[in-house]
mmCIF file of C-alpha atoms in Angstrom:
data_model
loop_
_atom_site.group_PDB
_atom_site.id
_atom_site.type_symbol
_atom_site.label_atom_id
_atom_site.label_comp_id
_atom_site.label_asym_id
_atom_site.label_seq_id
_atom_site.Cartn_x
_atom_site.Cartn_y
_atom_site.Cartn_z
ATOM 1 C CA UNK I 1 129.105 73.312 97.455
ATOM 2 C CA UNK I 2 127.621 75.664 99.727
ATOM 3 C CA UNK I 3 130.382 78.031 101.903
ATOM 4 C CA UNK I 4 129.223 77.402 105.648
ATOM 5 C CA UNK I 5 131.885 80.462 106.624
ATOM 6 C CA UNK I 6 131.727 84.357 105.791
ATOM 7 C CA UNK I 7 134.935 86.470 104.240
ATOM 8 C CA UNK I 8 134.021 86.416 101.226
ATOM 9 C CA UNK I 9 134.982 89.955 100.319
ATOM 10 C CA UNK I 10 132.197 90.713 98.761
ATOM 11 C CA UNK I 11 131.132 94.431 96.720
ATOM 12 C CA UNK I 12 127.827 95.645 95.256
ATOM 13 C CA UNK I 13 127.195 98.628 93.317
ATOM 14 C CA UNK I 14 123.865 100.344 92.119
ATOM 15 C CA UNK I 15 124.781 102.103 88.523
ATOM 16 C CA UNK I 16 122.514 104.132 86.466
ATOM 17 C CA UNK I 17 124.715 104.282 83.560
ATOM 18 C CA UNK I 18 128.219 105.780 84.398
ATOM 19 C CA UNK I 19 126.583 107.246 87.398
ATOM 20 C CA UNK I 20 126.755 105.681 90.939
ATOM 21 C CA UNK I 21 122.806 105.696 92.299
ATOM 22 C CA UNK I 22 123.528 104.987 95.930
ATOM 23 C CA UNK I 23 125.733 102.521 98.250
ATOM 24 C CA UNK I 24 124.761 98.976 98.284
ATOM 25 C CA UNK I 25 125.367 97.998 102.393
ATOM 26 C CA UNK I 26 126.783 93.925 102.691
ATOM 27 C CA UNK I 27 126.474 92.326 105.792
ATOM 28 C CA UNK I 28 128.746 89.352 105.998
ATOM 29 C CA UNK I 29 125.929 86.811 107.639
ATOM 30 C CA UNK I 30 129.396 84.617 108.743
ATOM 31 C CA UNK I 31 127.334 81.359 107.755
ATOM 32 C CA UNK I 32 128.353 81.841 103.918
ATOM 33 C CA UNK I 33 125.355 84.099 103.256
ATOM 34 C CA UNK I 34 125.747 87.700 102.809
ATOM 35 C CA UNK I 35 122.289 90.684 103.676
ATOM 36 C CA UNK I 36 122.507 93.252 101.730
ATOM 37 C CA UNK I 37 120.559 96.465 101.154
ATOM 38 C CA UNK I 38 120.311 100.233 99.663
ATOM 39 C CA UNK I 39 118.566 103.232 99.089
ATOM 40 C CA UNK I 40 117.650 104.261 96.134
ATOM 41 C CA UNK I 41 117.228 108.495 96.162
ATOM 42 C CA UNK I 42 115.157 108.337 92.963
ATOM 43 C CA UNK I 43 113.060 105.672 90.624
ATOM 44 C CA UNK I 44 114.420 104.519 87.449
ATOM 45 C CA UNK I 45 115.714 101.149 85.866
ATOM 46 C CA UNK I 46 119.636 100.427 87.339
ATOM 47 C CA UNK I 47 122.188 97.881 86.785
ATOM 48 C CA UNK I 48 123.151 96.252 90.099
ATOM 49 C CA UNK I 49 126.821 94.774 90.023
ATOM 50 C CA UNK I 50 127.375 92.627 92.308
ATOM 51 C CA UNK I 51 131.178 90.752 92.363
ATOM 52 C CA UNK I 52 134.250 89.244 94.676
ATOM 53 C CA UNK I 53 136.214 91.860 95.164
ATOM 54 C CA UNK I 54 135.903 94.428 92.187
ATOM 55 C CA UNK I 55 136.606 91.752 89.545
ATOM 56 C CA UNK I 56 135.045 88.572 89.683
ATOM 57 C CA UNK I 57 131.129 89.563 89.297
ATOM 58 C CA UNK I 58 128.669 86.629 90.439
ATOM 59 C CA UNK I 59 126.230 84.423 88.264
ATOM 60 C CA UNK I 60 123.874 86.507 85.930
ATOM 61 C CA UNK I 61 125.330 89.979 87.218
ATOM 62 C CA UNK I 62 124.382 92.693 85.851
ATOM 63 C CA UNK I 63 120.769 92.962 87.387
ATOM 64 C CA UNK I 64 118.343 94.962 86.399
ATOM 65 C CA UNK I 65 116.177 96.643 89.291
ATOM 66 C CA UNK I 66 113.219 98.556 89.011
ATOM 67 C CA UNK I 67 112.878 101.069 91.364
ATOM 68 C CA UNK I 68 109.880 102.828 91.666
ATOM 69 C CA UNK I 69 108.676 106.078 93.161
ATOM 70 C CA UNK I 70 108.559 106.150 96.583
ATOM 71 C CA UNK I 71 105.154 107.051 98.924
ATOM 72 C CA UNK I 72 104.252 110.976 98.354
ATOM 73 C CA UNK I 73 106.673 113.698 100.432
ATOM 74 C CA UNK I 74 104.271 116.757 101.300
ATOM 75 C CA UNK I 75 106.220 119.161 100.262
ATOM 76 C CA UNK I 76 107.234 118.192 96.921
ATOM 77 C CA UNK I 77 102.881 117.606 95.824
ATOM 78 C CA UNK I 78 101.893 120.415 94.161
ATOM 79 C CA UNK I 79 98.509 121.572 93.108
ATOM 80 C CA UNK I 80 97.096 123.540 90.140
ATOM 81 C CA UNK I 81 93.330 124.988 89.014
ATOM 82 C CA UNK I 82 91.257 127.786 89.489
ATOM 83 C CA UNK I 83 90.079 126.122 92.518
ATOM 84 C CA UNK I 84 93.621 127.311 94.526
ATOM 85 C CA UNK I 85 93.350 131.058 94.127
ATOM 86 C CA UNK I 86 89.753 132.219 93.002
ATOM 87 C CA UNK I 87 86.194 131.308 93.738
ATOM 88 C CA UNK I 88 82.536 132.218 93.542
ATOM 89 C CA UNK I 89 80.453 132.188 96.485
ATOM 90 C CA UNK I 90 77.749 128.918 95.740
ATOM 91 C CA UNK I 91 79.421 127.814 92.723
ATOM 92 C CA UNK I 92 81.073 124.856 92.961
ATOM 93 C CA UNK I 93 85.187 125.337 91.972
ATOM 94 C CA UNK I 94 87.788 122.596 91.439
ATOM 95 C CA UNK I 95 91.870 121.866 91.466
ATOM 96 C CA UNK I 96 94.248 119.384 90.963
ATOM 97 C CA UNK I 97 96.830 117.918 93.223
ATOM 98 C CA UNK I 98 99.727 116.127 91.819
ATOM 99 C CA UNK I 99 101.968 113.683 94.137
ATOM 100 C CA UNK I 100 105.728 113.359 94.183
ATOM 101 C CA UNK I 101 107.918 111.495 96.094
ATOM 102 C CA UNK I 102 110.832 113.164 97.809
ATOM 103 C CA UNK I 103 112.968 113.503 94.683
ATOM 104 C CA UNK I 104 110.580 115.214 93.131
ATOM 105 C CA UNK I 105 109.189 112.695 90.637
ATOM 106 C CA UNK I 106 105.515 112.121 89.992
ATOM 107 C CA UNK I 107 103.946 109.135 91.673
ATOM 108 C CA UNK I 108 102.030 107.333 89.528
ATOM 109 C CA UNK I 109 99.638 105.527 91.694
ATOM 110 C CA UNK I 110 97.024 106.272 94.146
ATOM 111 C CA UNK I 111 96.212 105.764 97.348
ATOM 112 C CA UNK I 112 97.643 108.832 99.013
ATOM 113 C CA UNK I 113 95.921 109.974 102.406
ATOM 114 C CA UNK I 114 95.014 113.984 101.489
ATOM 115 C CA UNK I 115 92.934 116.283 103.456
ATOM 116 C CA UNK I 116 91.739 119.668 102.728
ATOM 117 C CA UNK I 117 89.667 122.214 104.261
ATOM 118 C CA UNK I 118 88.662 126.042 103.315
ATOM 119 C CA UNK I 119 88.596 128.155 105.797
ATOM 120 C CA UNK I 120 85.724 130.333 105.716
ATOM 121 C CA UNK I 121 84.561 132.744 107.588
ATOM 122 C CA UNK I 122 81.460 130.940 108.311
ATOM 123 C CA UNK I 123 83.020 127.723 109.261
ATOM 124 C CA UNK I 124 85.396 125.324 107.698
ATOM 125 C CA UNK I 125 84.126 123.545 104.313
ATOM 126 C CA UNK I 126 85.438 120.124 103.588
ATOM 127 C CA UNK I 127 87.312 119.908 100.052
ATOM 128 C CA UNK I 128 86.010 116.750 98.547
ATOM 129 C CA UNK I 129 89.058 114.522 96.944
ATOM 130 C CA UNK I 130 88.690 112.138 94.431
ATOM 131 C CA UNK I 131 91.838 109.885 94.059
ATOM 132 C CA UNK I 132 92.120 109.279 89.963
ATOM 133 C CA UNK I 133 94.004 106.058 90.477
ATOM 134 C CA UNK I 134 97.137 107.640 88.901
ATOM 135 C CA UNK I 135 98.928 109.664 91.064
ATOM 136 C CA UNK I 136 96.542 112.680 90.618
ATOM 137 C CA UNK I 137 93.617 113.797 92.964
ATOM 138 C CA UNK I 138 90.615 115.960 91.595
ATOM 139 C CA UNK I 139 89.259 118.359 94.857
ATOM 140 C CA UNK I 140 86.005 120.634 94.545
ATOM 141 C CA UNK I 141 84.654 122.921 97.338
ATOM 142 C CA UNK I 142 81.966 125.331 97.469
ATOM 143 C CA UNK I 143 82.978 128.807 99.266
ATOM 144 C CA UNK I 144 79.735 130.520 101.071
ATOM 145 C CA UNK I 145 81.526 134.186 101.562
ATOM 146 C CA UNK I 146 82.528 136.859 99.888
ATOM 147 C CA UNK I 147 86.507 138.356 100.562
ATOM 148 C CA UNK I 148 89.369 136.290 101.060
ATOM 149 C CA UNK I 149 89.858 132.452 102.730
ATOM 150 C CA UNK I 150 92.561 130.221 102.907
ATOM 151 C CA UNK I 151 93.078 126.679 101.636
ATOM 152 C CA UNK I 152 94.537 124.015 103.219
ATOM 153 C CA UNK I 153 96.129 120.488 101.887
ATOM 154 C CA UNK I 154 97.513 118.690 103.860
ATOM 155 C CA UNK I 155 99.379 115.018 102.979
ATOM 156 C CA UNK I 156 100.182 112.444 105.674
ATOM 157 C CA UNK I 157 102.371 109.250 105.065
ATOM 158 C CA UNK I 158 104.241 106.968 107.009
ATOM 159 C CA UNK I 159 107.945 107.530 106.141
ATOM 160 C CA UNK I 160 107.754 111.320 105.163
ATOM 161 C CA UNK I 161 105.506 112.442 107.845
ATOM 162 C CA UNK I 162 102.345 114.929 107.669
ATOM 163 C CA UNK I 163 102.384 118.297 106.253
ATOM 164 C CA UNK I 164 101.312 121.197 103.890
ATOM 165 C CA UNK I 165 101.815 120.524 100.169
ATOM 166 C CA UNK I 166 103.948 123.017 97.968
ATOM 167 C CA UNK I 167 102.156 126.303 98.524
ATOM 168 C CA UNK I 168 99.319 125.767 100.836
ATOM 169 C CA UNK I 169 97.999 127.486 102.619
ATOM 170 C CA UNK I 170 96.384 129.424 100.061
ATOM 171 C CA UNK I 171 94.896 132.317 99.705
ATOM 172 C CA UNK I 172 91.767 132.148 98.023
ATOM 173 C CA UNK I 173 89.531 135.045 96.419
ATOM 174 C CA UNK I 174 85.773 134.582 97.022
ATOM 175 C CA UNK I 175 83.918 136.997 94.626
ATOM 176 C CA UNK I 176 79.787 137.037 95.493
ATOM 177 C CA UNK I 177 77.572 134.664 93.618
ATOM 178 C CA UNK I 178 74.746 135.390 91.200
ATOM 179 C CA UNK I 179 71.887 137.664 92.402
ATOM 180 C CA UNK I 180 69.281 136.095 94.486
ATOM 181 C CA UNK I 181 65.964 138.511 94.664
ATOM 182 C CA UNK I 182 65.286 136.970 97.825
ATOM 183 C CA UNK I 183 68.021 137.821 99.546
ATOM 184 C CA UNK I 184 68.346 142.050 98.434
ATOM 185 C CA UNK I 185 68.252 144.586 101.141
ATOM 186 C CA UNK I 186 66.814 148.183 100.959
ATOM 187 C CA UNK I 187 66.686 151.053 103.089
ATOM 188 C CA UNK I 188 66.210 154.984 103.485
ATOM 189 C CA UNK I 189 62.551 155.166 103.814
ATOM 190 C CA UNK I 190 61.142 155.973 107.279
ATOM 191 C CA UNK I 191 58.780 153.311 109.186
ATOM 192 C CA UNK I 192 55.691 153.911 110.748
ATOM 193 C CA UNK I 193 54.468 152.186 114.459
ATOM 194 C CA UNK I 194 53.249 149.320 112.163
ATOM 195 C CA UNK I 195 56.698 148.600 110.302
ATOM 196 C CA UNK I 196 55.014 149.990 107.386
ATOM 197 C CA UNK I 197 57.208 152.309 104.925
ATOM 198 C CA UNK I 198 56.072 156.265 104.945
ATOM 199 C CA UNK I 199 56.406 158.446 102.024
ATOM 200 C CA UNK I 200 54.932 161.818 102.117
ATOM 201 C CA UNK I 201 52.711 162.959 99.322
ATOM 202 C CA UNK I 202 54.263 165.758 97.494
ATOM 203 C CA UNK I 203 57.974 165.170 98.334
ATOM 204 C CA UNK I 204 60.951 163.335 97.231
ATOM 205 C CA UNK I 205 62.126 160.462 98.938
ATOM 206 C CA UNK I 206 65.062 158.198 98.422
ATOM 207 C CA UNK I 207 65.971 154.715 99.493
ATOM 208 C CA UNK I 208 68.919 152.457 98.289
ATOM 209 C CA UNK I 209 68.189 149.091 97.251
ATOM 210 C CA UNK I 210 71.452 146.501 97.712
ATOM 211 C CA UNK I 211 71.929 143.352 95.521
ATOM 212 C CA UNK I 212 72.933 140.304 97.670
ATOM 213 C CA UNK I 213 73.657 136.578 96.370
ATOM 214 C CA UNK I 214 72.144 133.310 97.872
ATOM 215 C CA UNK I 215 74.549 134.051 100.792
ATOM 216 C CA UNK I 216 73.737 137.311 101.642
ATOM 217 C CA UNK I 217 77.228 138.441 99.990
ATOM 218 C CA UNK I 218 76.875 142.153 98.765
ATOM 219 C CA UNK I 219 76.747 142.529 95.038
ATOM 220 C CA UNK I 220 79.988 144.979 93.858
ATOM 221 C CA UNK I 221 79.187 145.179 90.278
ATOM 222 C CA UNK I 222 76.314 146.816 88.663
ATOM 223 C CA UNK I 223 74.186 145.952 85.687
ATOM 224 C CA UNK I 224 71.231 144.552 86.708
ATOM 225 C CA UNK I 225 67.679 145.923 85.502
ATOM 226 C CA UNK I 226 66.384 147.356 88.700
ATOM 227 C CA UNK I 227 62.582 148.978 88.424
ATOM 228 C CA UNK I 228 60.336 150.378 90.835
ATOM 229 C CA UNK I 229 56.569 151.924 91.087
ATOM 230 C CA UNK I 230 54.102 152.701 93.446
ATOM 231 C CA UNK I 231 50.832 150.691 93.105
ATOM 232 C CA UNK I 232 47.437 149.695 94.479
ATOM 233 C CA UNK I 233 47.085 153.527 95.378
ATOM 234 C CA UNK I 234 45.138 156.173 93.626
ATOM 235 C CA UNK I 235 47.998 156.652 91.006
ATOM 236 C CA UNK I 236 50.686 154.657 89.857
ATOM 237 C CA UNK I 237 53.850 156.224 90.744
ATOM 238 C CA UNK I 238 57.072 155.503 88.754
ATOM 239 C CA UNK I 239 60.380 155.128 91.057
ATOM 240 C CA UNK I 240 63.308 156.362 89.289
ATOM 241 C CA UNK I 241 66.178 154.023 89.485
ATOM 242 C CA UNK I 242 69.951 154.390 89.423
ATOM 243 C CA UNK I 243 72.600 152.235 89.312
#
């Protein structure tokens, strides 16, 4: 028959093997039912004992809880890719974030809440996220310039709080995109009241002509076939170029 009074003396403990997971807490309800709870510090499969005293174990002990990881803690995510140290400006660049929970263990679910933002010196870019359903979260930005910007991921949950993942901010190296005619600079050659350019017949002049990308980010390798020639005159002039 049902107990209708507490004292029952009872004990509960959460085993992974040999090894004690964490303390099972028994509140003696004083009505002949007992609440009882724990923490679990890390996921696995446990044996739960529970028993009178330390020797009489209850019906169907041992159980056989599953305890999974727990929602991400920021610090413990990591990220990896080329997408978290280098980039090219208007190329599109990707990394990986990876969620753990505060042991440490990989969660293998989604559903995390992750924001990220570069930092660039023409304004903040959004990171796109893509949650892969597994625990895993694919990002891809698009830096606009050249030099060095800084990365930002940031995790917010409800137990653990909001914060940086492992390593962020970080510091990302923009490099300048592919050459974009449209966008190369030159100068050296004097202007008339017209804005026309003025060489002098007979004399050498010089000018410097500077590659750019789609962003107006300076070229700082060479290699490109640069030519030059003055037309639609009386002669054709060759321009001697040099890289």
């Amino acid at each position: 028959e049902r107990a209708s009074r507490g004292g029952g003396g009872f004990r509960a403990t959460l085993k992974d093997g040999d090894k004690e997971v964490c303390k099972v807490v028994i509140n003696d309800n004083r009505d002949g039912t007992y609440t009882c709870h724990y923490n679990s510090p890390v996921p696995g499969t446990f044996e739960l004992f529970i028993g009178v005293g330390l020797k009489k174990p209850i019906k169907n002990v041992p159980y056989h809880p599953v305890v999974k990881p727990g929602e991400p803690s920021p610090g413990m995510c990591e990220a990896f890719g080329p997408g978290i140290s280098a980039a090219k400006a208007g190329e599109e660049v990707g990394f990986t974030i990876v969620t753990k929970d505060v042991s440490g263990t990989q969660i293998t679910e989604g559903g995390a809440n992750i924001t990220s933002v570069l930092k660039d010196p023409s304004g903040d870019i959004p990171v796109a996220i893509a949650d892969n359903g597994d625990g895993t979260y694919s990002a891809t930005y698009t830096a606009k310039t050249a030099g060095q910007s800084k990365l930002s991921v940031v995790v917010a949950t409800e137990m653990n709080g909001t914060g940086d993942i492992k390593g962020s901010e970080f510091t990302i190296k923009v490099s300048a995109g592919d050459a974009d005619l449209t966008n190369f600079d030159w100068d050296g050659l004097e202007l008339d009241s017209e804005g026309r350019r003025v060489v002098v017949a007979g004399t050498t002049d010089k000018f410097t002509v500077t590659a750019k990308d789609g962003n107006s980010n300076r070229l700082t390798t060479g290699g490109l076939n640069v030519n030059g020639s003055i037309s639609d005159g009386p002669a054709s002039v060759d321009v001697n170029t040099d890289d």
